[in-house]
Amino acid sequence: MKNTVLHKANTRGHADHGWLNAYHSFSFASWYNPDRVQFGMLRVLNDDTVAAGMGFGTHPHDNMEIITIPLEGDLAHKDSMGNTEVIKTGDVQVMSAGTGIQHSEFNPNADQRTKLFQIWVFPKYRNVTPRYQQITLDVTEQKNNFAQILSPKADDAGVWIYQDAWFYLADFDKGFSKTYSINKEGNGVYVFVISGTITVDGQDLETRDGLGIWNFNELEFVATSDAKFLLMEIPMEQ
């Protein structure tokens, strides 16, 4: 039987540190909700706004797949693997933290905020060799389509991670509808609305709402306004 969990935008955790305005779909830092620890192997979905010239100092990670999707502005990245990059709007970055990495992230612009999603997924394998990958997307592929931005396969579209997960970005015109079919039996889907309004399997969703669905084969997406959203197919169990 199909199962769903609805996370309305105004039920997320929130922390305003001045330089960082962060919304948490799942328990993170000082915000803990025992009913919102994870969705399957999806552990973190943070919706962050970083003030001009500010950022996160060097900090460690291990045994986590970390995906960063800039929505507005740029993010400068430096890590213990020797990578020094700037991630721009339209890019996707992934780090497999594996046996352990350290990195810092900051907004390099003095006159513009940076908005981004940072997503953590539990890996399929522990203690892999850390790795870094960054690509620039063709955003035109997202128009009225599920444009794949992440998968388990290095030779497939988008970046890849050590998990049987598939991520898509979509930019639907009002009234457009499209059916999504699951890639791997046993996986679930977590949908997060970036802007606009959609219905998923008849459930109305507004900007920054999240919806998790599992035990299904197909889902019908309908844009009730012009809408952009992130679709994450995630294993429900390891």
Short mmCIF file of N, CA and C in Angstrom, two decimals, residues 14-126:
data_model
loop_
_atom_site.label_atom_id
_atom_site.label_comp_id
_atom_site.label_asym_id
_atom_site.label_seq_id
_atom_site.Cartn_x
_atom_site.Cartn_y
_atom_site.Cartn_z
N HIS A 14 14.24 26.01 11.72
CA HIS A 14 14.74 27.30 11.21
C HIS A 14 15.80 27.84 12.17
N ALA A 15 16.90 28.30 11.61
CA ALA A 15 17.94 28.95 12.39
C ALA A 15 18.45 30.16 11.60
N ASP A 16 18.37 31.33 12.22
CA ASP A 16 18.88 32.56 11.59
C ASP A 16 20.10 33.01 12.39
N HIS A 17 21.28 32.81 11.82
CA HIS A 17 22.53 33.17 12.48
C HIS A 17 23.04 34.53 12.01
N GLY A 18 22.20 35.26 11.26
CA GLY A 18 22.64 36.53 10.69
C GLY A 18 23.34 36.31 9.37
N TRP A 19 24.51 35.71 9.41
CA TRP A 19 25.25 35.43 8.17
C TRP A 19 24.66 34.24 7.42
N LEU A 20 23.89 33.39 8.15
CA LEU A 20 23.28 32.19 7.56
C LEU A 20 21.83 32.10 8.02
N ASN A 21 20.93 32.02 7.03
CA ASN A 21 19.52 31.79 7.31
C ASN A 21 19.19 30.41 6.76
N ALA A 22 18.91 29.45 7.67
CA ALA A 22 18.82 28.05 7.27
C ALA A 22 17.48 27.45 7.66
N TYR A 23 16.90 26.70 6.72
CA TYR A 23 15.68 25.92 6.98
C TYR A 23 16.02 24.45 6.81
N HIS A 24 15.57 23.63 7.76
CA HIS A 24 15.91 22.21 7.80
C HIS A 24 14.65 21.36 7.61
N SER A 25 14.62 20.54 6.55
CA SER A 25 13.51 19.61 6.36
C SER A 25 13.61 18.43 7.32
N PHE A 26 14.86 18.12 7.73
CA PHE A 26 15.10 17.02 8.66
C PHE A 26 15.98 17.52 9.80
N SER A 27 15.91 16.82 10.93
CA SER A 27 16.64 17.23 12.12
C SER A 27 18.09 17.57 11.79
N PHE A 28 18.55 18.72 12.30
CA PHE A 28 19.89 19.18 11.98
C PHE A 28 20.34 20.17 13.04
N ALA A 29 21.61 20.03 13.46
CA ALA A 29 22.21 20.94 14.44
C ALA A 29 21.32 21.02 15.67
N SER A 30 20.89 22.22 16.06
CA SER A 30 20.13 22.37 17.31
C SER A 30 18.65 22.05 17.15
N TRP A 31 18.20 21.83 15.90
CA TRP A 31 16.77 21.51 15.69
C TRP A 31 16.62 19.99 15.59
N TYR A 32 15.86 19.43 16.52
CA TYR A 32 15.63 17.99 16.54
C TYR A 32 14.14 17.70 16.61
N ASN A 33 13.67 16.90 15.67
CA ASN A 33 12.29 16.44 15.66
C ASN A 33 12.36 14.92 15.46
N PRO A 34 11.93 14.13 16.46
CA PRO A 34 12.07 12.67 16.35
C PRO A 34 11.32 12.07 15.18
N ASP A 35 10.31 12.79 14.67
CA ASP A 35 9.56 12.31 13.50
C ASP A 35 10.17 12.76 12.19
N ARG A 36 11.24 13.57 12.28
CA ARG A 36 11.83 14.15 11.07
C ARG A 36 13.35 13.97 11.10
N VAL A 37 13.79 12.73 11.32
CA VAL A 37 15.23 12.48 11.35
C VAL A 37 15.76 12.19 9.94
N GLN A 38 15.00 11.44 9.14
CA GLN A 38 15.44 11.12 7.78
C GLN A 38 14.25 10.58 7.00
N PHE A 39 14.42 10.50 5.67
CA PHE A 39 13.47 9.81 4.80
C PHE A 39 14.26 8.74 4.07
N GLY A 40 14.11 7.48 4.52
CA GLY A 40 14.95 6.44 3.96
C GLY A 40 16.41 6.79 4.17
N MET A 41 17.19 6.77 3.09
CA MET A 41 18.61 7.09 3.18
C MET A 41 18.89 8.59 3.01
N LEU A 42 17.84 9.40 2.86
CA LEU A 42 17.98 10.86 2.80
C LEU A 42 18.03 11.40 4.22
N ARG A 43 19.17 11.96 4.61
CA ARG A 43 19.38 12.39 5.99
C ARG A 43 19.21 13.89 6.20
N VAL A 44 19.64 14.71 5.24
CA VAL A 44 19.61 16.18 5.40
C VAL A 44 19.12 16.81 4.12
N LEU A 45 18.23 17.79 4.26
CA LEU A 45 17.85 18.69 3.17
C LEU A 45 17.79 20.09 3.77
N ASN A 46 18.88 20.83 3.60
CA ASN A 46 18.98 22.18 4.14
C ASN A 46 18.80 23.20 3.02
N ASP A 47 18.00 24.21 3.30
CA ASP A 47 17.67 25.30 2.39
C ASP A 47 18.34 26.55 2.98
N ASP A 48 19.53 26.87 2.47
CA ASP A 48 20.41 27.86 3.11
C ASP A 48 20.52 29.13 2.29
N THR A 49 20.56 30.28 3.00
CA THR A 49 20.91 31.56 2.41
C THR A 49 22.12 32.10 3.16
N VAL A 50 23.21 32.33 2.41
CA VAL A 50 24.48 32.78 3.00
C VAL A 50 24.68 34.25 2.61
N ALA A 51 24.92 35.08 3.62
CA ALA A 51 25.10 36.51 3.37
C ALA A 51 26.37 36.76 2.57
N ALA A 52 26.43 37.93 1.92
CA ALA A 52 27.58 38.31 1.11
C ALA A 52 28.86 38.24 1.93
N GLY A 53 29.88 37.58 1.36
CA GLY A 53 31.18 37.52 1.98
C GLY A 53 31.31 36.59 3.17
N MET A 54 30.28 35.85 3.49
CA MET A 54 30.27 34.98 4.67
C MET A 54 30.28 33.52 4.26
N GLY A 55 30.44 32.62 5.25
CA GLY A 55 30.43 31.20 4.90
C GLY A 55 30.77 30.29 6.06
N PHE A 56 30.93 29.01 5.72
CA PHE A 56 31.20 27.95 6.69
C PHE A 56 32.71 27.73 6.76
N GLY A 57 33.28 27.81 7.96
CA GLY A 57 34.69 27.51 8.14
C GLY A 57 34.99 26.05 7.91
N THR A 58 36.26 25.70 7.93
CA THR A 58 36.67 24.32 7.68
C THR A 58 36.08 23.38 8.74
N HIS A 59 35.45 22.31 8.26
CA HIS A 59 34.80 21.34 9.15
C HIS A 59 34.85 19.96 8.50
N PRO A 60 34.74 18.89 9.32
CA PRO A 60 34.93 17.54 8.80
C PRO A 60 33.61 16.83 8.45
N HIS A 61 33.72 15.84 7.57
CA HIS A 61 32.63 14.90 7.26
C HIS A 61 33.24 13.53 7.04
N ASP A 62 32.44 12.49 7.29
CA ASP A 62 32.86 11.15 6.87
C ASP A 62 31.62 10.30 6.60
N ASN A 63 31.79 9.31 5.74
CA ASN A 63 30.74 8.34 5.42
C ASN A 63 29.39 8.99 5.14
N MET A 64 29.41 9.96 4.23
CA MET A 64 28.18 10.62 3.80
C MET A 64 28.38 11.10 2.36
N GLU A 65 27.31 11.02 1.56
CA GLU A 65 27.29 11.60 0.23
C GLU A 65 26.67 12.99 0.36
N ILE A 66 27.42 14.02 0.00
CA ILE A 66 27.02 15.41 0.22
C ILE A 66 26.83 16.09 -1.12
N ILE A 67 25.61 16.52 -1.38
CA ILE A 67 25.26 17.13 -2.67
C ILE A 67 24.90 18.59 -2.43
N THR A 68 25.50 19.49 -3.21
CA THR A 68 25.22 20.92 -3.10
C THR A 68 24.68 21.43 -4.43
N ILE A 69 23.54 22.13 -4.35
CA ILE A 69 22.87 22.67 -5.53
C ILE A 69 22.67 24.16 -5.32
N PRO A 70 23.50 25.04 -5.91
CA PRO A 70 23.28 26.48 -5.79
C PRO A 70 22.02 26.90 -6.54
N LEU A 71 21.25 27.79 -5.92
CA LEU A 71 20.02 28.31 -6.52
C LEU A 71 20.16 29.76 -6.94
N GLU A 72 21.08 30.45 -6.29
CA GLU A 72 21.29 31.88 -6.56
C GLU A 72 22.69 32.23 -6.08
N GLY A 73 23.45 32.94 -6.91
CA GLY A 73 24.79 33.33 -6.52
C GLY A 73 25.81 32.20 -6.64
N ASP A 74 26.94 32.36 -5.94
CA ASP A 74 28.07 31.44 -6.06
C ASP A 74 28.48 30.94 -4.68
N LEU A 75 29.20 29.82 -4.68
CA LEU A 75 29.75 29.26 -3.44
C LEU A 75 31.18 28.82 -3.71
N ALA A 76 32.13 29.40 -2.97
CA ALA A 76 33.54 29.00 -3.10
C ALA A 76 33.81 27.81 -2.18
N HIS A 77 34.50 26.82 -2.70
CA HIS A 77 34.73 25.56 -2.00
C HIS A 77 36.22 25.27 -1.94
N LYS A 78 36.68 24.79 -0.78
CA LYS A 78 38.06 24.34 -0.62
C LYS A 78 38.04 23.11 0.27
N ASP A 79 38.81 22.07 -0.10
CA ASP A 79 38.77 20.84 0.71
C ASP A 79 40.15 20.22 0.87
N SER A 80 40.20 19.22 1.74
CA SER A 80 41.46 18.55 2.08
C SER A 80 41.95 17.63 0.98
N MET A 81 41.15 17.45 -0.08
CA MET A 81 41.59 16.68 -1.24
C MET A 81 42.34 17.56 -2.23
N GLY A 82 42.40 18.87 -1.96
CA GLY A 82 43.11 19.79 -2.83
C GLY A 82 42.23 20.52 -3.82
N ASN A 83 40.91 20.32 -3.74
CA ASN A 83 39.99 21.00 -4.65
C ASN A 83 39.74 22.42 -4.17
N THR A 84 39.88 23.38 -5.08
CA THR A 84 39.53 24.78 -4.84
C THR A 84 38.67 25.21 -6.01
N GLU A 85 37.36 25.32 -5.79
CA GLU A 85 36.42 25.55 -6.89
C GLU A 85 35.40 26.61 -6.48
N VAL A 86 34.72 27.16 -7.48
CA VAL A 86 33.54 28.00 -7.25
C VAL A 86 32.36 27.31 -7.91
N ILE A 87 31.34 27.03 -7.11
CA ILE A 87 30.12 26.40 -7.61
C ILE A 87 29.14 27.52 -7.91
N LYS A 88 28.60 27.54 -9.12
CA LYS A 88 27.71 28.61 -9.55
C LYS A 88 26.29 28.10 -9.72
N THR A 89 25.35 29.02 -9.77
CA THR A 89 23.97 28.66 -10.06
C THR A 89 23.91 27.89 -11.37
N GLY A 90 23.25 26.74 -11.35
CA GLY A 90 23.22 25.86 -12.51
C GLY A 90 24.22 24.72 -12.43
N ASP A 91 25.06 24.73 -11.39
CA ASP A 91 26.01 23.64 -11.16
C ASP A 91 25.44 22.66 -10.13
N VAL A 92 26.02 21.49 -10.08
CA VAL A 92 25.79 20.52 -9.02
C VAL A 92 27.14 19.99 -8.58
N GLN A 93 27.33 19.91 -7.26
CA GLN A 93 28.57 19.40 -6.70
C GLN A 93 28.25 18.21 -5.81
N VAL A 94 29.13 17.21 -5.82
CA VAL A 94 28.99 16.08 -4.90
C VAL A 94 30.35 15.75 -4.30
N MET A 95 30.32 15.41 -3.03
CA MET A 95 31.48 14.86 -2.35
C MET A 95 31.08 13.55 -1.70
N SER A 96 31.86 12.51 -1.97
CA SER A 96 31.75 11.27 -1.20
C SER A 96 32.75 11.38 -0.07
N ALA A 97 32.27 11.58 1.15
CA ALA A 97 33.18 11.88 2.26
C ALA A 97 33.98 10.65 2.68
N GLY A 98 33.36 9.47 2.59
CA GLY A 98 34.09 8.22 2.82
C GLY A 98 34.88 8.20 4.11
N THR A 99 36.18 7.92 4.00
CA THR A 99 37.03 7.78 5.18
C THR A 99 37.28 9.10 5.89
N GLY A 100 36.89 10.22 5.27
CA GLY A 100 36.98 11.50 5.96
C GLY A 100 37.57 12.61 5.11
N ILE A 101 36.91 13.78 5.13
CA ILE A 101 37.40 14.97 4.46
C ILE A 101 37.17 16.17 5.37
N GLN A 102 37.84 17.27 5.03
CA GLN A 102 37.54 18.55 5.63
C GLN A 102 37.32 19.55 4.50
N HIS A 103 36.35 20.45 4.69
CA HIS A 103 36.12 21.45 3.65
C HIS A 103 35.55 22.73 4.25
N SER A 104 35.66 23.79 3.45
CA SER A 104 35.04 25.07 3.80
C SER A 104 34.25 25.55 2.60
N GLU A 105 33.22 26.36 2.89
CA GLU A 105 32.35 26.90 1.85
C GLU A 105 32.02 28.34 2.22
N PHE A 106 32.17 29.27 1.27
CA PHE A 106 31.78 30.64 1.58
C PHE A 106 31.30 31.35 0.33
N ASN A 107 30.56 32.42 0.56
CA ASN A 107 30.05 33.27 -0.51
C ASN A 107 31.16 34.25 -0.91
N PRO A 108 31.71 34.12 -2.12
CA PRO A 108 32.83 34.96 -2.50
C PRO A 108 32.45 36.37 -2.94
N ASN A 109 31.16 36.63 -3.02
CA ASN A 109 30.69 37.92 -3.54
C ASN A 109 30.39 38.89 -2.39
N ALA A 110 30.86 40.11 -2.54
CA ALA A 110 30.68 41.12 -1.50
C ALA A 110 29.32 41.82 -1.57
N ASP A 111 28.59 41.60 -2.66
CA ASP A 111 27.36 42.37 -2.88
C ASP A 111 26.17 41.50 -3.25
N GLN A 112 26.25 40.19 -3.00
CA GLN A 112 25.16 39.30 -3.41
C GLN A 112 25.08 38.11 -2.46
N ARG A 113 23.87 37.77 -2.05
CA ARG A 113 23.68 36.57 -1.23
C ARG A 113 23.84 35.32 -2.09
N THR A 114 24.02 34.19 -1.42
CA THR A 114 24.05 32.88 -2.08
C THR A 114 22.96 32.02 -1.47
N LYS A 115 22.14 31.41 -2.34
CA LYS A 115 21.10 30.48 -1.87
C LYS A 115 21.43 29.10 -2.42
N LEU A 116 21.26 28.08 -1.58
CA LEU A 116 21.63 26.74 -2.01
C LEU A 116 20.86 25.69 -1.23
N PHE A 117 20.78 24.51 -1.82
CA PHE A 117 20.36 23.30 -1.11
C PHE A 117 21.61 22.49 -0.81
N GLN A 118 21.72 22.02 0.44
CA GLN A 118 22.72 21.00 0.74
C GLN A 118 21.99 19.76 1.22
N ILE A 119 22.33 18.64 0.62
CA ILE A 119 21.62 17.38 0.82
C ILE A 119 22.64 16.31 1.23
N TRP A 120 22.30 15.56 2.26
CA TRP A 120 23.15 14.44 2.69
C TRP A 120 22.39 13.14 2.49
N VAL A 121 23.08 12.17 1.91
CA VAL A 121 22.53 10.83 1.68
C VAL A 121 23.48 9.82 2.30
N PHE A 122 22.94 8.88 3.08
CA PHE A 122 23.78 7.81 3.61
C PHE A 122 24.31 6.96 2.46
N PRO A 123 25.61 6.63 2.46
CA PRO A 123 26.18 5.85 1.35
C PRO A 123 25.86 4.37 1.46
N LYS A 124 25.99 3.70 0.34
CA LYS A 124 25.78 2.25 0.27
C LYS A 124 26.98 1.51 0.86
N TYR A 125 28.16 2.12 0.74
CA TYR A 125 29.39 1.49 1.22
C TYR A 125 30.10 2.44 2.18
N ARG A 126 30.66 1.89 3.25
CA ARG A 126 31.38 2.70 4.21
C ARG A 126 32.88 2.76 3.87
#
